[in-house]
mmCIF file of N, CA and C in Angstrom:
data_model
loop_
_atom_site.group_PDB
_atom_site.id
_atom_site.type_symbol
_atom_site.label_atom_id
_atom_site.label_comp_id
_atom_site.label_asym_id
_atom_site.label_seq_id
_atom_site.Cartn_x
_atom_site.Cartn_y
_atom_site.Cartn_z
ATOM 1 N N LEU A 143 82.604 18.938 0.523
ATOM 2 C CA LEU A 143 82.881 20.191 1.170
ATOM 3 C C LEU A 143 81.920 21.275 0.676
ATOM 4 N N ASN A 144 81.610 21.247 -0.614
ATOM 5 C CA ASN A 144 80.650 22.216 -1.147
ATOM 6 C C ASN A 144 79.275 22.029 -0.507
ATOM 7 N N ARG A 145 78.979 20.825 -0.312
ATOM 8 C CA ARG A 145 77.669 20.551 0.301
ATOM 9 C C ARG A 145 77.608 21.101 1.706
ATOM 10 N N LEU A 146 78.652 20.941 2.445
ATOM 11 C CA LEU A 146 78.696 21.435 3.809
ATOM 12 C C LEU A 146 78.575 22.956 3.829
ATOM 13 N N GLU A 147 79.171 23.617 2.909
ATOM 14 C CA GLU A 147 79.069 25.070 2.821
ATOM 15 C C GLU A 147 77.647 25.495 2.462
ATOM 16 N N ASP A 148 77.015 24.744 1.553
ATOM 17 C CA ASP A 148 75.624 25.055 1.189
ATOM 18 C C ASP A 148 74.704 24.894 2.387
ATOM 19 N N MET A 149 74.933 23.874 3.161
ATOM 20 C CA MET A 149 74.096 23.625 4.339
ATOM 21 C C MET A 149 74.294 24.722 5.385
ATOM 22 N N GLU A 150 75.532 25.162 5.588
ATOM 23 C CA GLU A 150 75.799 26.223 6.544
ATOM 24 C C GLU A 150 75.131 27.520 6.101
ATOM 25 N N ALA A 151 75.136 27.763 4.822
ATOM 26 C CA ALA A 151 74.491 28.964 4.296
ATOM 27 C C ALA A 151 72.983 28.877 4.516
ATOM 28 N N LEU A 152 72.445 27.715 4.337
ATOM 29 C CA LEU A 152 71.002 27.523 4.539
ATOM 30 C C LEU A 152 70.631 27.693 6.001
ATOM 31 N N VAL A 153 71.438 27.158 6.898
ATOM 32 C CA VAL A 153 71.187 27.275 8.333
ATOM 33 C C VAL A 153 71.294 28.732 8.751
ATOM 34 N N ALA A 154 72.167 29.484 8.181
ATOM 35 C CA ALA A 154 72.356 30.887 8.527
ATOM 36 C C ALA A 154 71.139 31.707 8.128
ATOM 37 N N THR A 155 70.424 31.298 7.052
ATOM 38 C CA THR A 155 69.267 32.062 6.614
ATOM 39 C C THR A 155 68.014 31.747 7.421
ATOM 40 N N VAL A 156 68.045 30.646 8.134
ATOM 41 C CA VAL A 156 66.856 30.247 8.894
ATOM 42 C C VAL A 156 66.771 31.088 10.153
ATOM 43 N N ASP A 157 65.586 31.619 10.370
ATOM 44 C CA ASP A 157 65.314 32.429 11.552
ATOM 45 C C ASP A 157 64.892 31.500 12.673
ATOM 46 N N SER A 158 65.471 31.615 13.840
ATOM 47 C CA SER A 158 65.165 30.710 14.952
ATOM 48 C C SER A 158 63.727 30.889 15.444
ATOM 49 N N ALA A 159 63.176 32.093 15.383
ATOM 50 C CA ALA A 159 61.783 32.330 15.811
ATOM 51 C C ALA A 159 60.820 31.646 14.847
ATOM 52 N N ALA A 160 61.092 31.737 13.559
ATOM 53 C CA ALA A 160 60.235 31.083 12.562
ATOM 54 C C ALA A 160 60.334 29.576 12.704
ATOM 55 N N LEU A 161 61.552 29.095 13.041
ATOM 56 C CA LEU A 161 61.749 27.665 13.220
ATOM 57 C C LEU A 161 60.949 27.164 14.421
ATOM 58 N N GLU A 162 60.950 27.913 15.489
ATOM 59 C CA GLU A 162 60.182 27.526 16.679
ATOM 60 C C GLU A 162 58.678 27.582 16.400
ATOM 61 N N GLN A 163 58.258 28.580 15.677
ATOM 62 C CA GLN A 163 56.840 28.710 15.328
ATOM 63 C C GLN A 163 56.406 27.530 14.452
ATOM 64 N N THR A 164 57.220 27.146 13.511
ATOM 65 C CA THR A 164 56.914 26.011 12.638
ATOM 66 C C THR A 164 56.876 24.723 13.444
ATOM 67 N N ALA A 165 57.793 24.571 14.387
ATOM 68 C CA ALA A 165 57.823 23.378 15.234
ATOM 69 C C ALA A 165 56.556 23.305 16.081
ATOM 70 N N THR A 166 56.107 24.431 16.600
ATOM 71 C CA THR A 166 54.883 24.471 17.391
ATOM 72 C C THR A 166 53.678 24.084 16.539
ATOM 73 N N LYS A 167 53.600 24.608 15.333
ATOM 74 C CA LYS A 167 52.509 24.254 14.417
ATOM 75 C C LYS A 167 52.532 22.765 14.099
ATOM 76 N N ALA A 168 53.735 22.220 13.905
ATOM 77 C CA ALA A 168 53.867 20.794 13.604
ATOM 78 C C ALA A 168 53.361 19.952 14.771
ATOM 79 N N LYS A 169 53.669 20.404 16.029
ATOM 80 C CA LYS A 169 53.189 19.672 17.211
ATOM 81 C C LYS A 169 51.666 19.707 17.292
ATOM 82 N N VAL A 170 51.057 20.848 17.008
ATOM 83 C CA VAL A 170 49.601 20.985 17.040
ATOM 84 C C VAL A 170 48.964 20.083 15.972
ATOM 85 N N ILE A 171 49.549 20.095 14.797
ATOM 86 C CA ILE A 171 49.014 19.265 13.710
ATOM 87 C C ILE A 171 49.135 17.789 14.072
ATOM 88 N N ARG A 172 50.284 17.425 14.667
ATOM 89 C CA ARG A 172 50.475 16.030 15.074
ATOM 90 C C ARG A 172 49.453 15.629 16.122
ATOM 91 N N ALA A 173 49.173 16.490 17.103
ATOM 92 C CA ALA A 173 48.183 16.202 18.146
ATOM 93 C C ALA A 173 46.790 16.058 17.524
ATOM 94 N N ASP A 174 46.459 16.928 16.568
ATOM 95 C CA ASP A 174 45.157 16.827 15.887
ATOM 96 C C ASP A 174 45.042 15.511 15.119
ATOM 97 N N LEU A 175 46.109 15.122 14.454
ATOM 98 C CA LEU A 175 46.083 13.867 13.697
ATOM 99 C C LEU A 175 45.942 12.664 14.634
ATOM 100 N N GLU A 176 46.625 12.718 15.788
ATOM 101 C CA GLU A 176 46.497 11.619 16.747
ATOM 102 C C GLU A 176 45.079 11.548 17.299
ATOM 103 N N ALA A 177 44.466 12.696 17.591
ATOM 104 C CA ALA A 177 43.081 12.726 18.092
ATOM 105 C C ALA A 177 42.122 12.203 17.036
ATOM 106 N N ALA A 178 42.333 12.578 15.794
ATOM 107 C CA ALA A 178 41.475 12.097 14.705
ATOM 108 C C ALA A 178 41.634 10.596 14.541
ATOM 109 N N SER A 179 42.857 10.108 14.679
ATOM 110 C CA SER A 179 43.103 8.667 14.563
ATOM 111 C C SER A 179 42.392 7.915 15.678
ATOM 112 N N LYS A 180 42.473 8.447 16.914
ATOM 113 C CA LYS A 180 41.778 7.805 18.040
ATOM 114 C C LYS A 180 40.270 7.813 17.823
ATOM 115 N N ALA A 181 39.722 8.929 17.363
ATOM 116 C CA ALA A 181 38.277 9.019 17.108
ATOM 117 C C ALA A 181 37.874 8.050 16.010
ATOM 118 N N ARG A 182 38.717 7.950 14.981
ATOM 119 C CA ARG A 182 38.433 7.019 13.887
ATOM 120 C C ARG A 182 38.436 5.580 14.389
ATOM 121 N N ASN A 183 39.432 5.241 15.198
ATOM 122 C CA ASN A 183 39.505 3.883 15.740
ATOM 123 C C ASN A 183 38.304 3.573 16.628
ATOM 124 N N LYS A 184 37.897 4.566 17.408
ATOM 125 C CA LYS A 184 36.729 4.388 18.277
ATOM 126 C C LYS A 184 35.472 4.176 17.434
ATOM 127 N N LEU A 185 35.312 4.986 16.376
ATOM 128 C CA LEU A 185 34.162 4.822 15.484
ATOM 129 C C LEU A 185 34.186 3.472 14.782
ATOM 130 N N MET A 186 35.332 3.061 14.364
ATOM 131 C CA MET A 186 35.451 1.771 13.686
ATOM 132 C C MET A 186 35.096 0.632 14.634
ATOM 133 N N ALA A 187 35.507 0.737 15.908
ATOM 134 C CA ALA A 187 35.180 -0.305 16.880
ATOM 135 C C ALA A 187 33.680 -0.345 17.117
ATOM 136 N N THR A 188 33.056 0.816 17.242
ATOM 137 C CA THR A 188 31.606 0.883 17.439
ATOM 138 C C THR A 188 30.888 0.402 16.192
ATOM 139 N N TYR A 189 31.374 0.796 15.053
ATOM 140 C CA TYR A 189 30.764 0.400 13.785
ATOM 141 C C TYR A 189 30.786 -1.113 13.635
ATOM 142 N N LYS A 190 31.895 -1.712 13.931
ATOM 143 C CA LYS A 190 32.043 -3.149 13.738
ATOM 144 C C LYS A 190 31.075 -3.933 14.607
ATOM 145 N N LYS A 191 30.822 -3.474 15.800
ATOM 146 C CA LYS A 191 29.964 -4.234 16.718
ATOM 147 C C LYS A 191 28.486 -4.100 16.364
ATOM 148 N N GLU A 192 27.991 -2.887 16.279
ATOM 149 C CA GLU A 192 26.551 -2.662 16.131
ATOM 150 C C GLU A 192 26.112 -2.591 14.673
ATOM 151 N N ASP A 193 26.780 -1.761 13.915
ATOM 152 C CA ASP A 193 26.351 -1.503 12.545
ATOM 153 C C ASP A 193 26.597 -2.684 11.616
ATOM 154 N N SER A 194 27.603 -3.444 11.905
ATOM 155 C CA SER A 194 27.898 -4.594 11.050
ATOM 156 C C SER A 194 26.737 -5.587 11.069
ATOM 157 N N LYS A 195 26.181 -5.812 12.236
ATOM 158 C CA LYS A 195 25.023 -6.712 12.345
ATOM 159 C C LYS A 195 23.827 -6.157 11.581
ATOM 160 N N MET A 196 23.581 -4.857 11.724
ATOM 161 C CA MET A 196 22.452 -4.219 11.041
ATOM 162 C C MET A 196 22.647 -4.283 9.530
ATOM 163 N N ILE A 197 23.855 -4.011 9.082
ATOM 164 C CA ILE A 197 24.130 -4.053 7.639
ATOM 165 C C ILE A 197 23.933 -5.468 7.119
ATOM 166 N N GLN A 198 24.373 -6.456 7.870
ATOM 167 C CA GLN A 198 24.214 -7.850 7.455
ATOM 168 C C GLN A 198 22.733 -8.229 7.385
ATOM 169 N N GLN A 199 21.941 -7.792 8.358
ATOM 170 C CA GLN A 199 20.503 -8.078 8.346
ATOM 171 C C GLN A 199 19.829 -7.418 7.154
ATOM 172 N N LEU A 200 20.171 -6.160 6.907
ATOM 173 C CA LEU A 200 19.577 -5.458 5.765
ATOM 174 C C LEU A 200 19.969 -6.116 4.451
ATOM 175 N N TYR A 201 21.192 -6.549 4.354
ATOM 176 C CA TYR A 201 21.635 -7.231 3.138
ATOM 177 C C TYR A 201 20.865 -8.536 2.957
ATOM 178 N N GLN A 202 20.682 -9.269 4.038
ATOM 179 C CA GLN A 202 19.947 -10.541 3.948
ATOM 180 C C GLN A 202 18.496 -10.301 3.540
ATOM 181 N N GLN A 203 17.886 -9.263 4.082
ATOM 182 C CA GLN A 203 16.510 -8.924 3.685
ATOM 183 C C GLN A 203 16.455 -8.563 2.213
ATOM 184 N N MET A 204 17.451 -7.821 1.746
ATOM 185 C CA MET A 204 17.483 -7.452 0.339
ATOM 186 C C MET A 204 17.597 -8.695 -0.536
ATOM 187 N N VAL A 205 18.453 -9.642 -0.134
ATOM 188 C CA VAL A 205 18.608 -10.882 -0.902
ATOM 189 C C VAL A 205 17.300 -11.669 -0.890
ATOM 190 N N ASP A 206 16.655 -11.754 0.264
ATOM 191 C CA ASP A 206 15.378 -12.483 0.369
ATOM 192 C C ASP A 206 14.306 -11.846 -0.500
ATOM 193 N N LEU A 207 14.228 -10.525 -0.474
ATOM 194 C CA LEU A 207 13.197 -9.817 -1.237
ATOM 195 C C LEU A 207 13.510 -9.762 -2.724
ATOM 196 N N GLU A 208 14.764 -9.923 -3.068
ATOM 197 C CA GLU A 208 15.158 -9.880 -4.471
ATOM 198 C C GLU A 208 14.488 -11.013 -5.249
ATOM 199 N N GLY A 209 14.290 -12.165 -4.613
ATOM 200 C CA GLY A 209 13.619 -13.281 -5.258
ATOM 201 C C GLY A 209 12.153 -13.007 -5.527
ATOM 202 N N LEU A 210 11.567 -12.088 -4.772
ATOM 203 C CA LEU A 210 10.144 -11.759 -4.942
ATOM 204 C C LEU A 210 9.892 -10.759 -6.052
ATOM 205 N N SER A 211 10.927 -10.123 -6.550
ATOM 206 C CA SER A 211 10.740 -9.067 -7.540
ATOM 207 C C SER A 211 10.062 -9.574 -8.803
ATOM 208 N N GLY A 212 10.230 -10.847 -9.147
ATOM 209 C CA GLY A 212 9.564 -11.405 -10.325
ATOM 210 C C GLY A 212 8.062 -11.546 -10.137
ATOM 211 N N TYR A 213 7.638 -11.663 -8.895
ATOM 212 C CA TYR A 213 6.217 -11.850 -8.601
ATOM 213 C C TYR A 213 5.465 -10.532 -8.450
ATOM 214 N N LEU A 214 6.184 -9.438 -8.316
ATOM 215 C CA LEU A 214 5.535 -8.157 -8.035
ATOM 216 C C LEU A 214 4.530 -7.718 -9.095
ATOM 217 N N PRO A 215 4.806 -7.818 -10.395
ATOM 218 C CA PRO A 215 3.800 -7.373 -11.369
ATOM 219 C C PRO A 215 2.485 -8.154 -11.256
ATOM 220 N N SER A 216 2.569 -9.463 -11.118
ATOM 221 C CA SER A 216 1.338 -10.243 -10.999
ATOM 222 C C SER A 216 0.656 -9.972 -9.668
ATOM 223 N N LEU A 217 1.436 -9.729 -8.626
ATOM 224 C CA LEU A 217 0.857 -9.410 -7.323
ATOM 225 C C LEU A 217 0.119 -8.083 -7.376
ATOM 226 N N VAL A 218 0.696 -7.098 -8.037
ATOM 227 C CA VAL A 218 0.043 -5.788 -8.171
ATOM 228 C C VAL A 218 -1.246 -5.924 -8.972
ATOM 229 N N ASP A 219 -1.206 -6.698 -10.066
ATOM 230 C CA ASP A 219 -2.424 -6.925 -10.857
ATOM 231 C C ASP A 219 -3.507 -7.573 -10.005
ATOM 232 N N ARG A 220 -3.132 -8.577 -9.250
ATOM 233 C CA ARG A 220 -4.107 -9.292 -8.411
ATOM 234 C C ARG A 220 -4.687 -8.362 -7.346
ATOM 235 N N LEU A 221 -3.841 -7.532 -6.761
ATOM 236 C CA LEU A 221 -4.331 -6.589 -5.753
ATOM 237 C C LEU A 221 -5.303 -5.578 -6.362
ATOM 238 N N GLN A 222 -5.044 -5.162 -7.602
ATOM 239 C CA GLN A 222 -5.974 -4.243 -8.261
ATOM 240 C C GLN A 222 -7.305 -4.940 -8.529
ATOM 241 N N GLN A 223 -7.253 -6.195 -8.929
ATOM 242 C CA GLN A 223 -8.491 -6.956 -9.152
ATOM 243 C C GLN A 223 -9.253 -7.107 -7.846
ATOM 244 N N LEU A 224 -8.531 -7.396 -6.783
ATOM 245 C CA LEU A 224 -9.180 -7.544 -5.478
ATOM 246 C C LEU A 224 -9.773 -6.219 -4.999
ATOM 247 N N ALA A 225 -9.120 -5.118 -5.327
ATOM 248 C CA ALA A 225 -9.666 -3.812 -4.946
ATOM 249 C C ALA A 225 -11.000 -3.583 -5.653
ATOM 250 N N THR A 226 -11.081 -3.969 -6.933
ATOM 251 C CA THR A 226 -12.339 -3.843 -7.680
ATOM 252 C C THR A 226 -13.409 -4.727 -7.056
ATOM 253 N N LEU A 227 -13.054 -5.972 -6.752
ATOM 254 C CA LEU A 227 -14.007 -6.881 -6.111
ATOM 255 C C LEU A 227 -14.456 -6.358 -4.750
ATOM 256 N N HIS A 228 -13.526 -5.802 -4.017
ATOM 257 C CA HIS A 228 -13.862 -5.252 -2.707
ATOM 258 C C HIS A 228 -14.851 -4.099 -2.838
ATOM 259 N N GLN A 229 -14.620 -3.265 -3.837
ATOM 260 C CA GLN A 229 -15.531 -2.142 -4.066
ATOM 261 C C GLN A 229 -16.914 -2.660 -4.432
ATOM 262 N N GLN A 230 -16.966 -3.665 -5.279
ATOM 263 C CA GLN A 230 -18.259 -4.244 -5.663
ATOM 264 C C GLN A 230 -18.933 -4.888 -4.456
ATOM 265 N N ALA A 231 -18.153 -5.551 -3.619
ATOM 266 C CA ALA A 231 -18.710 -6.201 -2.435
ATOM 267 C C ALA A 231 -19.255 -5.179 -1.449
ATOM 268 N N SER A 232 -18.635 -4.013 -1.405
ATOM 269 C CA SER A 232 -19.112 -2.997 -0.466
ATOM 270 C C SER A 232 -20.493 -2.484 -0.857
ATOM 271 N N THR A 233 -20.845 -2.529 -2.139
ATOM 272 C CA THR A 233 -22.170 -2.075 -2.569
ATOM 273 C C THR A 233 -23.144 -3.243 -2.717
ATOM 274 N N PHE A 234 -22.669 -4.475 -2.475
ATOM 275 C CA PHE A 234 -23.515 -5.654 -2.657
ATOM 276 C C PHE A 234 -24.721 -5.619 -1.732
ATOM 277 N N GLY A 235 -24.518 -5.258 -0.474
ATOM 278 C CA GLY A 235 -25.624 -5.208 0.496
ATOM 279 C C GLY A 235 -26.708 -4.252 0.051
ATOM 280 N N THR A 236 -26.313 -3.085 -0.415
ATOM 281 C CA THR A 236 -27.278 -2.081 -0.874
ATOM 282 C C THR A 236 -28.032 -2.585 -2.094
ATOM 283 N N ARG A 237 -27.293 -3.187 -3.021
ATOM 284 C CA ARG A 237 -27.955 -3.706 -4.229
ATOM 285 C C ARG A 237 -28.904 -4.842 -3.886
ATOM 286 N N LEU A 238 -28.524 -5.691 -2.933
ATOM 287 C CA LEU A 238 -29.390 -6.798 -2.521
ATOM 288 C C LEU A 238 -30.665 -6.268 -1.870
ATOM 289 N N GLU A 239 -30.543 -5.262 -1.037
ATOM 290 C CA GLU A 239 -31.722 -4.658 -0.408
ATOM 291 C C GLU A 239 -32.656 -4.078 -1.463
ATOM 292 N N GLU A 240 -32.091 -3.419 -2.468
ATOM 293 C CA GLU A 240 -32.923 -2.859 -3.538
ATOM 294 C C GLU A 240 -33.647 -3.964 -4.296
ATOM 295 N N LEU A 241 -32.938 -5.055 -4.562
ATOM 296 C CA LEU A 241 -33.581 -6.184 -5.248
ATOM 297 C C LEU A 241 -34.684 -6.794 -4.393
ATOM 298 N N GLU A 242 -34.443 -6.950 -3.104
ATOM 299 C CA GLU A 242 -35.472 -7.499 -2.210
ATOM 300 C C GLU A 242 -36.678 -6.565 -2.143
ATOM 301 N N ARG A 243 -36.421 -5.265 -2.097
ATOM 302 C CA ARG A 243 -37.513 -4.294 -2.079
ATOM 303 C C ARG A 243 -38.334 -4.406 -3.374
ATOM 304 N N GLY A 244 -37.632 -4.537 -4.508
ATOM 305 C CA GLY A 244 -38.321 -4.685 -5.793
ATOM 306 C C GLY A 244 -39.123 -5.981 -5.836
ATOM 307 N N ALA A 245 -38.547 -7.069 -5.293
ATOM 308 C CA ALA A 245 -39.264 -8.352 -5.262
ATOM 309 C C ALA A 245 -40.503 -8.251 -4.380
ATOM 310 N N THR A 246 -40.411 -7.564 -3.277
ATOM 311 C CA THR A 246 -41.565 -7.387 -2.383
ATOM 312 C C THR A 246 -42.666 -6.591 -3.084
ATOM 313 N N GLN A 247 -42.255 -5.538 -3.798
ATOM 314 C CA GLN A 247 -43.240 -4.737 -4.536
ATOM 315 C C GLN A 247 -43.898 -5.581 -5.628
ATOM 316 N N MET A 248 -43.108 -6.407 -6.303
ATOM 317 C CA MET A 248 -43.673 -7.256 -7.352
ATOM 318 C C MET A 248 -44.642 -8.284 -6.749
ATOM 319 N N GLU A 249 -44.286 -8.835 -5.597
ATOM 320 C CA GLU A 249 -45.184 -9.779 -4.923
ATOM 321 C C GLU A 249 -46.505 -9.095 -4.569
ATOM 322 N N ALA A 250 -46.407 -7.867 -4.075
ATOM 323 C CA ALA A 250 -47.623 -7.129 -3.729
ATOM 324 C C ALA A 250 -48.450 -6.881 -4.986
ATOM 325 N N SER A 251 -47.777 -6.514 -6.087
ATOM 326 C CA SER A 251 -48.496 -6.282 -7.343
ATOM 327 C C SER A 251 -49.152 -7.564 -7.842
ATOM 328 N N VAL A 252 -48.436 -8.679 -7.779
ATOM 329 C CA VAL A 252 -49.003 -9.956 -8.211
ATOM 330 C C VAL A 252 -50.190 -10.322 -7.330
ATOM 331 N N GLY A 253 -50.079 -10.069 -6.023
ATOM 332 C CA GLY A 253 -51.200 -10.343 -5.104
ATOM 333 C C GLY A 253 -52.418 -9.523 -5.477
ATOM 334 N N GLN A 254 -52.194 -8.254 -5.789
ATOM 335 C CA GLN A 254 -53.310 -7.393 -6.187
ATOM 336 C C GLN A 254 -53.917 -7.877 -7.502
ATOM 337 N N LEU A 255 -53.057 -8.288 -8.437
ATOM 338 C CA LEU A 255 -53.570 -8.793 -9.716
ATOM 339 C C LEU A 255 -54.370 -10.078 -9.510
ATOM 340 N N GLU A 256 -53.894 -10.945 -8.613
ATOM 341 C CA GLU A 256 -54.633 -12.182 -8.338
ATOM 342 C C GLU A 256 -55.996 -11.870 -7.724
ATOM 343 N N GLU A 257 -56.011 -10.913 -6.799
ATOM 344 C CA GLU A 257 -57.289 -10.516 -6.202
ATOM 345 C C GLU A 257 -58.230 -9.957 -7.272
ATOM 346 N N GLY A 258 -57.650 -9.152 -8.147
ATOM 347 C CA GLY A 258 -58.458 -8.585 -9.239
ATOM 348 C C GLY A 258 -58.986 -9.690 -10.150
ATOM 349 N N MET A 259 -58.161 -10.693 -10.442
ATOM 350 C CA MET A 259 -58.603 -11.806 -11.291
ATOM 351 C C MET A 259 -59.716 -12.604 -10.614
ATOM 352 N N VAL A 260 -59.566 -12.824 -9.300
ATOM 353 C CA VAL A 260 -60.620 -13.558 -8.567
ATOM 354 C C VAL A 260 -61.926 -12.777 -8.628
ATOM 355 N N LYS A 261 -61.858 -11.468 -8.401
ATOM 356 C CA LYS A 261 -63.070 -10.635 -8.461
ATOM 357 C C LYS A 261 -63.638 -10.644 -9.869
ATOM 358 N N LEU A 262 -62.746 -10.589 -10.866
ATOM 359 C CA LEU A 262 -63.195 -10.611 -12.253
ATOM 360 C C LEU A 262 -63.905 -11.927 -12.561
ATOM 361 N N GLN A 263 -63.327 -13.022 -12.084
ATOM 362 C CA GLN A 263 -63.967 -14.325 -12.313
ATOM 363 C C GLN A 263 -65.338 -14.388 -11.634
ATOM 364 N N GLU A 264 -65.376 -13.892 -10.394
ATOM 365 C CA GLU A 264 -66.658 -13.906 -9.675
ATOM 366 C C GLU A 264 -67.689 -13.052 -10.400
ATOM 367 N N THR A 265 -67.243 -11.892 -10.861
ATOM 368 C CA THR A 265 -68.148 -10.996 -11.574
ATOM 369 C C THR A 265 -68.599 -11.628 -12.882
ATOM 370 N N MET A 266 -67.648 -12.312 -13.574
ATOM 371 C CA MET A 266 -67.998 -12.976 -14.838
ATOM 372 C C MET A 266 -69.021 -14.089 -14.575
ATOM 373 N N VAL A 267 -68.809 -14.828 -13.509
ATOM 374 C CA VAL A 267 -69.760 -15.906 -13.183
ATOM 375 C C VAL A 267 -71.126 -15.301 -12.902
ATOM 376 N N GLN A 268 -71.158 -14.218 -12.162
ATOM 377 C CA GLN A 268 -72.443 -13.565 -11.871
ATOM 378 C C GLN A 268 -73.075 -13.029 -13.144
ATOM 379 N N ASN A 269 -72.272 -12.419 -14.022
ATOM 380 C CA ASN A 269 -72.801 -11.877 -15.282
ATOM 381 C C ASN A 269 -73.335 -12.998 -16.172
ATOM 382 N N ILE A 270 -72.623 -14.118 -16.209
ATOM 383 C CA ILE A 270 -73.094 -15.248 -17.023
ATOM 384 C C ILE A 270 -74.401 -15.774 -16.458
ATOM 385 N N ALA A 271 -74.459 -15.863 -15.148
ATOM 386 C CA ALA A 271 -75.696 -16.346 -14.522
ATOM 387 C C ALA A 271 -76.836 -15.379 -14.803
ATOM 388 N N THR A 272 -76.546 -14.084 -14.740
ATOM 389 C CA THR A 272 -77.578 -13.086 -15.003
ATOM 390 C C THR A 272 -78.005 -13.162 -16.466
ATOM 391 N N MET A 273 -77.032 -13.337 -17.369
ATOM 392 C CA MET A 273 -77.363 -13.418 -18.788
ATOM 393 C C MET A 273 -78.181 -14.682 -19.084
ATOM 394 N N GLU A 274 -77.827 -15.779 -18.471
ATOM 395 C CA GLU A 274 -78.587 -17.007 -18.683
ATOM 396 C C GLU A 274 -80.010 -16.846 -18.157
ATOM 397 N N SER A 275 -80.081 -16.191 -17.024
ATOM 398 C CA SER A 275 -81.409 -15.959 -16.449
ATOM 399 C C SER A 275 -82.238 -15.079 -17.373
ATOM 400 N N ASN A 276 -81.593 -14.046 -17.904
ATOM 401 C CA ASN A 276 -82.299 -13.154 -18.804
ATOM 402 C C ASN A 276 -82.676 -13.869 -20.105
ATOM 403 N N LEU A 277 -81.800 -14.730 -20.603
ATOM 404 C CA LEU A 277 -82.092 -15.483 -21.819
ATOM 405 C C LEU A 277 -83.253 -16.435 -21.574
ATOM 406 N N GLN A 278 -83.285 -17.050 -20.426
ATOM 407 C CA GLN A 278 -84.389 -17.976 -20.112
ATOM 408 C C GLN A 278 -85.701 -17.205 -20.032
ATOM 409 N N LYS A 279 -85.638 -16.004 -19.476
ATOM 410 C CA LYS A 279 -86.850 -15.195 -19.373
ATOM 411 C C LYS A 279 -87.286 -14.775 -20.767
ATOM 412 N N LEU A 280 -86.362 -14.474 -21.649
ATOM 413 C CA LEU A 280 -86.713 -14.078 -22.995
ATOM 414 C C LEU A 280 -87.282 -15.257 -23.759
ATOM 415 N N ASP A 281 -86.710 -16.438 -23.519
ATOM 416 C CA ASP A 281 -87.207 -17.617 -24.180
ATOM 417 C C ASP A 281 -88.630 -17.935 -23.707
ATOM 418 N N LYS A 282 -88.967 -17.699 -22.498
ATOM 419 C CA LYS A 282 -90.287 -17.941 -21.968
ATOM 420 C C LYS A 282 -91.265 -16.920 -22.511
ATOM 421 N N ASN A 283 -90.924 -15.820 -22.820
ATOM 422 C CA ASN A 283 -91.822 -14.805 -23.300
ATOM 423 C C ASN A 283 -92.063 -14.978 -24.723
#
């Protein structure tokens, strides 16, 4: 009986306008929650179809590439070595041309020296012949 009296006292203090306003707010909140639930379900359905496949593919790629992580340091070292070789190869043509030019100049110099030696030999032969001739003339006198 005491409880019933307490409840009647509580009901008497409640304002009917405030009660209606609270009920209206509760309906709005319920509608918002239902809309959010529908949007969530729609997103989950879309997510499951398209994104699940993409996530699975990305995960598989990660697993596949994870095995390569041990090779990366040696691969990077090798690529750096190849970059050095590539740089050297890019200047190889120029260096080869310079060497060929130097070889051509040396050939020309050797040719000139050979010509000079031939002339020197010819001149020496002539000088020896002239000296012998002069010696014979001196011996006759």
